[in-house]
Tab-separated table of C-alpha atoms in Angstrom:
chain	number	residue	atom	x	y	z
A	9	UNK	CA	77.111	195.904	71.608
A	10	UNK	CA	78.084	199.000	69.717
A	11	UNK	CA	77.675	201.105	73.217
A	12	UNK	CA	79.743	198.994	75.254
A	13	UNK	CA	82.836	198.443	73.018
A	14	UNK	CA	83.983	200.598	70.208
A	15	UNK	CA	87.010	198.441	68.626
A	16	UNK	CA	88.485	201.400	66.787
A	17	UNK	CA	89.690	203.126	69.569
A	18	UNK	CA	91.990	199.885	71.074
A	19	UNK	CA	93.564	200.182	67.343
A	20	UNK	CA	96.346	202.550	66.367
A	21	UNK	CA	95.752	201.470	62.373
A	22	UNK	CA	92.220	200.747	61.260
A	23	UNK	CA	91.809	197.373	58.687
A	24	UNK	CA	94.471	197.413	55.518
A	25	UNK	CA	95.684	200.624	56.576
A	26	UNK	CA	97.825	198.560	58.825
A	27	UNK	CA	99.576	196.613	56.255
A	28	UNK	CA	102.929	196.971	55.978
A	29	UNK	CA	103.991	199.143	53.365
A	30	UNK	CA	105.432	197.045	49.412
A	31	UNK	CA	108.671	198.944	49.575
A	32	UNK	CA	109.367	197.823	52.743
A	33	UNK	CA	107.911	194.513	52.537
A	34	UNK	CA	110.493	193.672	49.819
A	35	UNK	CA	113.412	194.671	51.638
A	36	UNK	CA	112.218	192.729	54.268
A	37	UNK	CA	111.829	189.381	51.790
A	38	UNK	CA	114.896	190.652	50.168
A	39	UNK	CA	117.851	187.760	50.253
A	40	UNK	CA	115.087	185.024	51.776
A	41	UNK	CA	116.423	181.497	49.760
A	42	UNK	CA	113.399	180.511	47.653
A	43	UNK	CA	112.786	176.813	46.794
A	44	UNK	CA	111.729	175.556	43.462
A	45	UNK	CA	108.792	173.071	43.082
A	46	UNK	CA	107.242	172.691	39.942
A	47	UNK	CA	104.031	172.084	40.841
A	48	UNK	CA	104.585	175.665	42.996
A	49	UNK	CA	102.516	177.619	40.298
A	50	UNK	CA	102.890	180.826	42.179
A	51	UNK	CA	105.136	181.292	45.568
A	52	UNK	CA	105.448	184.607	47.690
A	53	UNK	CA	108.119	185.828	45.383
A	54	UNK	CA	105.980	187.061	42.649
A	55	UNK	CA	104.032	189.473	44.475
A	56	UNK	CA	100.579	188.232	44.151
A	57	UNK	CA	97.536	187.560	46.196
A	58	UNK	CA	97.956	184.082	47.093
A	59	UNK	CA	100.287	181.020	46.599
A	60	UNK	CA	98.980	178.307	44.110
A	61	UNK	CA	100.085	174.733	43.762
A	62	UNK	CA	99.166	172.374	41.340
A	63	UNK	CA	97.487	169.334	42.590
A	64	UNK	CA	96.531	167.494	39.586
A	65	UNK	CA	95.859	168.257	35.896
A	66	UNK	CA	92.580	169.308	36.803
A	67	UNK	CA	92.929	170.915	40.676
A	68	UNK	CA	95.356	173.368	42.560
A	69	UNK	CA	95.145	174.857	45.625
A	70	UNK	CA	95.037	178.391	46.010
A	71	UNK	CA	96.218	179.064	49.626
A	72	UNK	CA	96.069	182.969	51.557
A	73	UNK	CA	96.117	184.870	54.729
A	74	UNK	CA	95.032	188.194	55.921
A	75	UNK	CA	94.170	189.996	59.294
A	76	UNK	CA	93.996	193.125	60.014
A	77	UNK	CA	93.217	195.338	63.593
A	78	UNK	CA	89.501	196.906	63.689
A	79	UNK	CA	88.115	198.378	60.611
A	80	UNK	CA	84.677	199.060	62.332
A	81	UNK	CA	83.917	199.804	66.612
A	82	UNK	CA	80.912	196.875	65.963
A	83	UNK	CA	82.430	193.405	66.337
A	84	UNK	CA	80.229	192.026	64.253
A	85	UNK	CA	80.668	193.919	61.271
A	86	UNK	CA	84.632	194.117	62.092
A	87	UNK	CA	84.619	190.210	61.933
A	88	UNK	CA	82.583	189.862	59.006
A	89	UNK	CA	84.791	192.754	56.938
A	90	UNK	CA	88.146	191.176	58.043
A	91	UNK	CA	86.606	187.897	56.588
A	92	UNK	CA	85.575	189.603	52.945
A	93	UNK	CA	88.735	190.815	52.786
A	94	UNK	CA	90.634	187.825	53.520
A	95	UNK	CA	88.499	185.387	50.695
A	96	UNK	CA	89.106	188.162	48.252
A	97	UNK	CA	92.480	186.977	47.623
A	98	UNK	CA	91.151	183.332	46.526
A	99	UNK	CA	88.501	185.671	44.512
A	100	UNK	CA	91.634	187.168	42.544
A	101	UNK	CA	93.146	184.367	42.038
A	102	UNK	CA	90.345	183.157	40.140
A	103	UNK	CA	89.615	180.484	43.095
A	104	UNK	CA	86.643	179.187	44.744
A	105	UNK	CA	87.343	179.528	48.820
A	106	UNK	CA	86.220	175.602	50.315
A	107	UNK	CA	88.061	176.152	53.494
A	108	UNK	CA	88.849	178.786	55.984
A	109	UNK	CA	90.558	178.963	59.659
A	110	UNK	CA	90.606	181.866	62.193
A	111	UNK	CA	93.380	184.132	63.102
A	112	UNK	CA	92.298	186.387	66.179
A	113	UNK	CA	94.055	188.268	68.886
A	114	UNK	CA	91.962	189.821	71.598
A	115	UNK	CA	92.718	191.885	74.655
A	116	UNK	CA	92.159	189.874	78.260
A	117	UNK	CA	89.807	191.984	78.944
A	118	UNK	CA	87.738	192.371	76.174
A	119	UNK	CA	84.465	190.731	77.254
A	120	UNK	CA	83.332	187.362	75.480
A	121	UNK	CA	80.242	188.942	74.045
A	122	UNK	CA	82.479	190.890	71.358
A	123	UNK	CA	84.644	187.555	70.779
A	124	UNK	CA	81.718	185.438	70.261
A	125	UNK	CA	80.152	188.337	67.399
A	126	UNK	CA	83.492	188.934	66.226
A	127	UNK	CA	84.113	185.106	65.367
A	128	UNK	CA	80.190	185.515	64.350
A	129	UNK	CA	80.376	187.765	61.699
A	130	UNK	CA	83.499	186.462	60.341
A	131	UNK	CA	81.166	182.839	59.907
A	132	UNK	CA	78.735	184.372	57.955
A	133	UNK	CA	80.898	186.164	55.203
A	134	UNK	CA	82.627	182.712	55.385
A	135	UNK	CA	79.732	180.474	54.540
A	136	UNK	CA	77.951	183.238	52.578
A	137	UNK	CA	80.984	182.070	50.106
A	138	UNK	CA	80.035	178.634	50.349
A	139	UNK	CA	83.257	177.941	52.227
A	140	UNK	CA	83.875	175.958	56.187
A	141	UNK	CA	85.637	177.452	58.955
A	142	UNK	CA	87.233	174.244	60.600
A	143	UNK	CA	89.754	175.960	63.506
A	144	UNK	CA	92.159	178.527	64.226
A	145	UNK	CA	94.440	179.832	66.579
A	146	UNK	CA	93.901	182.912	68.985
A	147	UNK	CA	96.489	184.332	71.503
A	148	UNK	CA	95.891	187.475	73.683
A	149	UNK	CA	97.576	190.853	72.528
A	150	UNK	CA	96.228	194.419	74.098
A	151	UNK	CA	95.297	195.100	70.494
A	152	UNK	CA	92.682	193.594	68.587
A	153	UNK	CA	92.964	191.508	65.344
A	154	UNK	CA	91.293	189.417	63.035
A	155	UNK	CA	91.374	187.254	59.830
A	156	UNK	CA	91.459	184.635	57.723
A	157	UNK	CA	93.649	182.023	56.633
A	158	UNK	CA	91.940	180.611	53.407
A	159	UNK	CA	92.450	177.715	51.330
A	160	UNK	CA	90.415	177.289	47.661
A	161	UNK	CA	90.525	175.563	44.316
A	162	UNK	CA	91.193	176.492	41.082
A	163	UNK	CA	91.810	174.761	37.679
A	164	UNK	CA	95.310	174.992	36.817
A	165	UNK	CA	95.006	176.576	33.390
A	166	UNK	CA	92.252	179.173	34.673
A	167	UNK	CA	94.043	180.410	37.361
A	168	UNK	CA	94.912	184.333	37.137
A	169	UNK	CA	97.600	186.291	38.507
A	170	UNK	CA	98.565	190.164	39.039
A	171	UNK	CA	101.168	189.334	36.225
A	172	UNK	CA	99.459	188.309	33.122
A	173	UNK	CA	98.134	191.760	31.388
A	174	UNK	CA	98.620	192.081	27.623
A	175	UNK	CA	99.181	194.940	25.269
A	176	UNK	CA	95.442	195.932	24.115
A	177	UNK	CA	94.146	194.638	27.408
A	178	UNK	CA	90.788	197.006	28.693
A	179	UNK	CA	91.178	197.473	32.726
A	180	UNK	CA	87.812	197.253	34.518
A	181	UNK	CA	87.231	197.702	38.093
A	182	UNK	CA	84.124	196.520	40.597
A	183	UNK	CA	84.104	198.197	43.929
A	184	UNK	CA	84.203	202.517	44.359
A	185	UNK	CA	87.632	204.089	46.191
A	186	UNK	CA	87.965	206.026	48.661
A	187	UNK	CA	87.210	203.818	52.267
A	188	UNK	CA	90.464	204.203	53.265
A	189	UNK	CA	90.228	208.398	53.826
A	190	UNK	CA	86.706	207.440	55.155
A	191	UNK	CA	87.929	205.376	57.645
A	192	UNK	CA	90.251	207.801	58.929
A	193	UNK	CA	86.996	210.436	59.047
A	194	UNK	CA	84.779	207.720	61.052
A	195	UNK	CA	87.432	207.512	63.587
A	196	UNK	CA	87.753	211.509	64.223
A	197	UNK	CA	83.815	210.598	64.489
A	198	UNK	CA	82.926	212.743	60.979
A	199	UNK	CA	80.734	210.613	59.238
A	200	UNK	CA	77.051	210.596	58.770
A	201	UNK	CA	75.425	207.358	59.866
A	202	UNK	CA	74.415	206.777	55.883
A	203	UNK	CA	77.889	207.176	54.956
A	204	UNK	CA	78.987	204.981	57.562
A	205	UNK	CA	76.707	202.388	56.864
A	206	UNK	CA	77.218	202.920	52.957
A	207	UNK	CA	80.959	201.843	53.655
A	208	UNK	CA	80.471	199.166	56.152
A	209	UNK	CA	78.209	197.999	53.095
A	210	UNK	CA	80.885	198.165	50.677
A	211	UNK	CA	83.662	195.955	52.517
A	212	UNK	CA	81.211	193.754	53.483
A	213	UNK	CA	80.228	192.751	49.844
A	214	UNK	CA	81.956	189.751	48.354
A	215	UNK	CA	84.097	189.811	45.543
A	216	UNK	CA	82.215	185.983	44.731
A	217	UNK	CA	79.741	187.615	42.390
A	218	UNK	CA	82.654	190.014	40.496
A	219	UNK	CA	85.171	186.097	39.830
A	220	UNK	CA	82.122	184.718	39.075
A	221	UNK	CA	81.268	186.861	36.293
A	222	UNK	CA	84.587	187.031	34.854
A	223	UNK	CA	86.048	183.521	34.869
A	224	UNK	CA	83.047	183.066	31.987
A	225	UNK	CA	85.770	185.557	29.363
A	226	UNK	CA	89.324	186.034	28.367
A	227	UNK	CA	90.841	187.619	31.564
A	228	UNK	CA	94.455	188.079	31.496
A	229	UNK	CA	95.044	189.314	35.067
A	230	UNK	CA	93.644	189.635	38.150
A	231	UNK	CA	94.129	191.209	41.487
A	232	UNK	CA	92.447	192.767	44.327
A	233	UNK	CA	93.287	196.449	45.327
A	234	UNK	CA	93.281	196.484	48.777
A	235	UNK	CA	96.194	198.021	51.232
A	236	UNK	CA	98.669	199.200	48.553
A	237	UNK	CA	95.652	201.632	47.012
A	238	UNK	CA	94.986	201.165	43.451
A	239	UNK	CA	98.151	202.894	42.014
A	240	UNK	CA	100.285	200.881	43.979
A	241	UNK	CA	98.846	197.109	42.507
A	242	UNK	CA	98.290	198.516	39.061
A	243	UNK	CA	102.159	199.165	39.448
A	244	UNK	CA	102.399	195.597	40.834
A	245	UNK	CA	100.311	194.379	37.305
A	246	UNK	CA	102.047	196.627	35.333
A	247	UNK	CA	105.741	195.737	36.589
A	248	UNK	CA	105.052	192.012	36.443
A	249	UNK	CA	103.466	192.110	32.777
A	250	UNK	CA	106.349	194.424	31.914
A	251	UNK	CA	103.328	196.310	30.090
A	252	UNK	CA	102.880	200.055	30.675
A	253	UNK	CA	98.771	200.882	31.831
A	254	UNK	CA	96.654	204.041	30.783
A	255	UNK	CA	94.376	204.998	34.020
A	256	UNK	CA	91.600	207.197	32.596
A	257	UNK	CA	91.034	208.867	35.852
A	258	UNK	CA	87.384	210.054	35.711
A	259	UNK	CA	86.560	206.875	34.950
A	260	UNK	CA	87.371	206.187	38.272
A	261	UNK	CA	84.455	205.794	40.986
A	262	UNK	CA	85.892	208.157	43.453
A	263	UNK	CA	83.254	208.295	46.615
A	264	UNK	CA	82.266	211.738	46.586
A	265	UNK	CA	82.727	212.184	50.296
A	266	UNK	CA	86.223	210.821	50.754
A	267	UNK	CA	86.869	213.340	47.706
A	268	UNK	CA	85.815	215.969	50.138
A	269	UNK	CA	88.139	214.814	52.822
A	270	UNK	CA	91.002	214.651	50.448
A	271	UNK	CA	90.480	218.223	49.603
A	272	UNK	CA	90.598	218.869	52.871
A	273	UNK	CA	94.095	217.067	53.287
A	274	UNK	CA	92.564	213.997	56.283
A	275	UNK	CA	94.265	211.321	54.713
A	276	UNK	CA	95.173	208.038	56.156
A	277	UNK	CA	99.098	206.900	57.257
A	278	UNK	CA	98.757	204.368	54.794
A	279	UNK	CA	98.194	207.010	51.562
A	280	UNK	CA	101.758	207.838	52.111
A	281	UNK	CA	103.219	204.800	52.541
A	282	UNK	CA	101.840	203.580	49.460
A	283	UNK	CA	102.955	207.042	47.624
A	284	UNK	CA	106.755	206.892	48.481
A	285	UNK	CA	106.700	203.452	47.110
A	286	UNK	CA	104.630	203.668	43.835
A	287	UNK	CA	104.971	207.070	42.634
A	288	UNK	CA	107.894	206.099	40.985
A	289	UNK	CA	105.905	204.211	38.485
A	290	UNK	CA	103.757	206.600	37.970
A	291	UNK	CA	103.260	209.769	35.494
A	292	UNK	CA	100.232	211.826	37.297
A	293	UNK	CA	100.376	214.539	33.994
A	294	UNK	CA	97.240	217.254	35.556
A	295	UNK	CA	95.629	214.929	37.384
A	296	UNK	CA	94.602	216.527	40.762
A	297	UNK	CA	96.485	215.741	44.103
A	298	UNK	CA	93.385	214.939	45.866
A	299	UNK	CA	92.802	212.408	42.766
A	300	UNK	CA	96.223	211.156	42.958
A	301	UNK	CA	95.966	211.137	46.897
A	302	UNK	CA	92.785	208.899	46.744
A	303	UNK	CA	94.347	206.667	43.915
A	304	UNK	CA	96.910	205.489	46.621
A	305	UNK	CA	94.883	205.212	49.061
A	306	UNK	CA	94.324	201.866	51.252
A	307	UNK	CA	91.833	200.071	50.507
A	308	UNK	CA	90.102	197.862	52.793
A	309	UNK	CA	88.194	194.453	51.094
A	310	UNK	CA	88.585	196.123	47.878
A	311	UNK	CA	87.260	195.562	44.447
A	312	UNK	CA	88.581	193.276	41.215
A	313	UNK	CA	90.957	195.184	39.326
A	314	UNK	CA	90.366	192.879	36.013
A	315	UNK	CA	92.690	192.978	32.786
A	316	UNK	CA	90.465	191.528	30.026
A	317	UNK	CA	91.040	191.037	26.210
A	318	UNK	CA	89.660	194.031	24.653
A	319	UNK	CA	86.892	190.974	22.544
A	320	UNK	CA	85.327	190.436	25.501
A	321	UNK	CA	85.580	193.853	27.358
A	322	UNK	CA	82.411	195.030	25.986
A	323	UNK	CA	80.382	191.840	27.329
A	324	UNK	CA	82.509	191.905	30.933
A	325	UNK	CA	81.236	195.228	31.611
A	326	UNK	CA	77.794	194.749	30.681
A	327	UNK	CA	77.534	191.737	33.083
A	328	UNK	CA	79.949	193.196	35.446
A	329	UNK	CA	77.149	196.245	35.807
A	330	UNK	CA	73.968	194.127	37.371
A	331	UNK	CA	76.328	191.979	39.366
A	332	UNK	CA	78.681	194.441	41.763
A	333	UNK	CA	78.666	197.435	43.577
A	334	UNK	CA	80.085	199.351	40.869
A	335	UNK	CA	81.266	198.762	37.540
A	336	UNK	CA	83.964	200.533	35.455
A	337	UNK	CA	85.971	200.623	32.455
A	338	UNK	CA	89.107	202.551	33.771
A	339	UNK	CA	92.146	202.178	31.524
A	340	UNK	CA	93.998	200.525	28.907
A	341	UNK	CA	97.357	198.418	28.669
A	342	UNK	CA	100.113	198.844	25.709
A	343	UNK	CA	103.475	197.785	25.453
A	344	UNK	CA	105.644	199.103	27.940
A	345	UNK	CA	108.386	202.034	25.989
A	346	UNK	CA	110.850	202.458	29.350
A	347	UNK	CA	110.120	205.205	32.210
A	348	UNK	CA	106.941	205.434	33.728
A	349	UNK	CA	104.849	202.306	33.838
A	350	UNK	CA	101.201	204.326	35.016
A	351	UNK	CA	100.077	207.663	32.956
A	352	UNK	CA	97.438	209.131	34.773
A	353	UNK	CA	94.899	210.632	32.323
């Protein structure tokens, strides 16, 4: 399959680099009337990973969608990353995904053997979280796209948002950044197979094992970092805890490679999107441009960017370590003192 199609090159944007940039997206939600409910526990105005509502004392739904055009030329492994990405959201949220439906545009010509390994890989992520794909909808579109729209369940009073982070709160982090600059280097065709196959690992590892671990301690906040790069949902966190956040940046798993390609300035559309609407929030001190340039880049299926108490830091970590693809203790929150929201240290 991988010699007869490559999906990259029908796609101008490759995965979350296509999402549409936060400054932008609020201007374009900007003046949109918002109802009240008040079982709504969270609605699309707080700037969070998915909507919430409140079923029952004991049940809410947690409710998302996410597509994206080709993150990887093999439609298999596109379809199965576009699905990981999409259930993260429920996975933030503090959710369990139960059900899922498809979201796919395809070219007329694209030949039904891609479809079929497309829709097949985006099945197996899907039940690999113990979740159902029950329909969809699919139109034609000379550009490719795929995704998820997933519904979950949470318990009311353990559900987490990007909002919640407290003074004294210990940031930890799951996945390594960096796959949005790769990416960009796989399409100009300069990656090693390893390194290729490292990342197509990485987005194609559920964030199931990370909420699992940490719905067992006190977690504050939650969110995934995925197209706004990390700088641009810690200012998310930090802005809707109205708490300022210490990012200890060589704490920071930064893939050595897409390091490399910072240095050398091949940096994704998205990287600057994301800069011109978070750096605002942020106070980068010494910290290196390639650093900073790699801190806002897009990520695509993400990790868990975790607020904890600082009680149970110590014993998130630990378990955090044997259970995803890389664990880190990354910052610190304190009580925001006006300016800056994000010191880079």
């Amino acid at each position: 399959m991988k010699n007869e199609i490559k999906l990259t090159k029908l796609a101008s944007c490759a995965g979350c680099g296509a999402k549409v940039g936060a400054g932008v997206l609020a201007q374009l939600l900007d003046g949109i009337k918002v109802h009240s409910d008040p079982n709504l526990l969270v609605g699309f105005d707080k700037s969070d990973d998915a909507s919430v509502y409140k079923i029952s004392d004991d049940l809410a739904l947690v409710q998302t969608v996410d597509f994206f055009p080709p993150i990887a030329d093999d439609p298999y492994t596109f379809g199965a990353i576009a699905a990981t990405n999409a259930l993260s959201d429920v996975y933030a949220m503090g959710g369990e995904p139960k059900l899922a439906l498809n979201i796919m545009a395809v070219p007329e010509g694209m030949p039904k053997e891609a479809v079929h390994e497309m829709l097949r890989g985006g099945y197996d992520k899907v039940y690999e979280a113990g979740a159902l794909i029950t329909g969809g909808h699919s139109i034609l579109d000379p550009e490719p796209k795929y995704g998820l729209a997933v519904t979950g369940f949470v318990l009311p009073d353990k559900m987490l948002t990007n909002s919640g982070a407290k003074p004294g709160d210990v940031l930890l982090f799951t996945k390594p950044i960096g796959i949005g600059i790769l990416t960009t280097a796989a399409k100009a065709e300069l990656l090693t197979p390893e390194m290729e196959e490292r990342m197509t690992t990485l987005m194609m590892t559920l964030n199931k094992a990370a909420r699992d671990v940490m719905v067992k301690y006190r977690v504050h906040a939650c969110t995934d970092v995925t197209g706004f790069g990390m700088l641009g949902h810690l200012s998310e966190m930090a802005t809707g805890s109205d708490v300022e956040i210490t990012l200890h940046v060589d704490k920071v798993d930064l893939i050595p490679e897409a390091y490399e390609f910072a240095q050398m300035g091949l940096l994704p559309a998205g990287m600057y999107r994301n800069r011109n609407f978070a750096e605002k929030y942020v106070d980068a001190g010494e910290t290196e441009l390639a650093k900073q340039d790699m801190l806002y880049d897009p990520q695509t299926s993400g990790g868990l960017l975790i607020a904890v108490d600082p009680a149970d830091a110590d014993a998130l970590f630990d378990e955090l370590k044997g259970a995803v693809p890389s664990a880190q203790r990354i910052g610190t929150v304190s009580e925001y003192h006006g300016g800056a929201r994000i010191f880079l240290r």
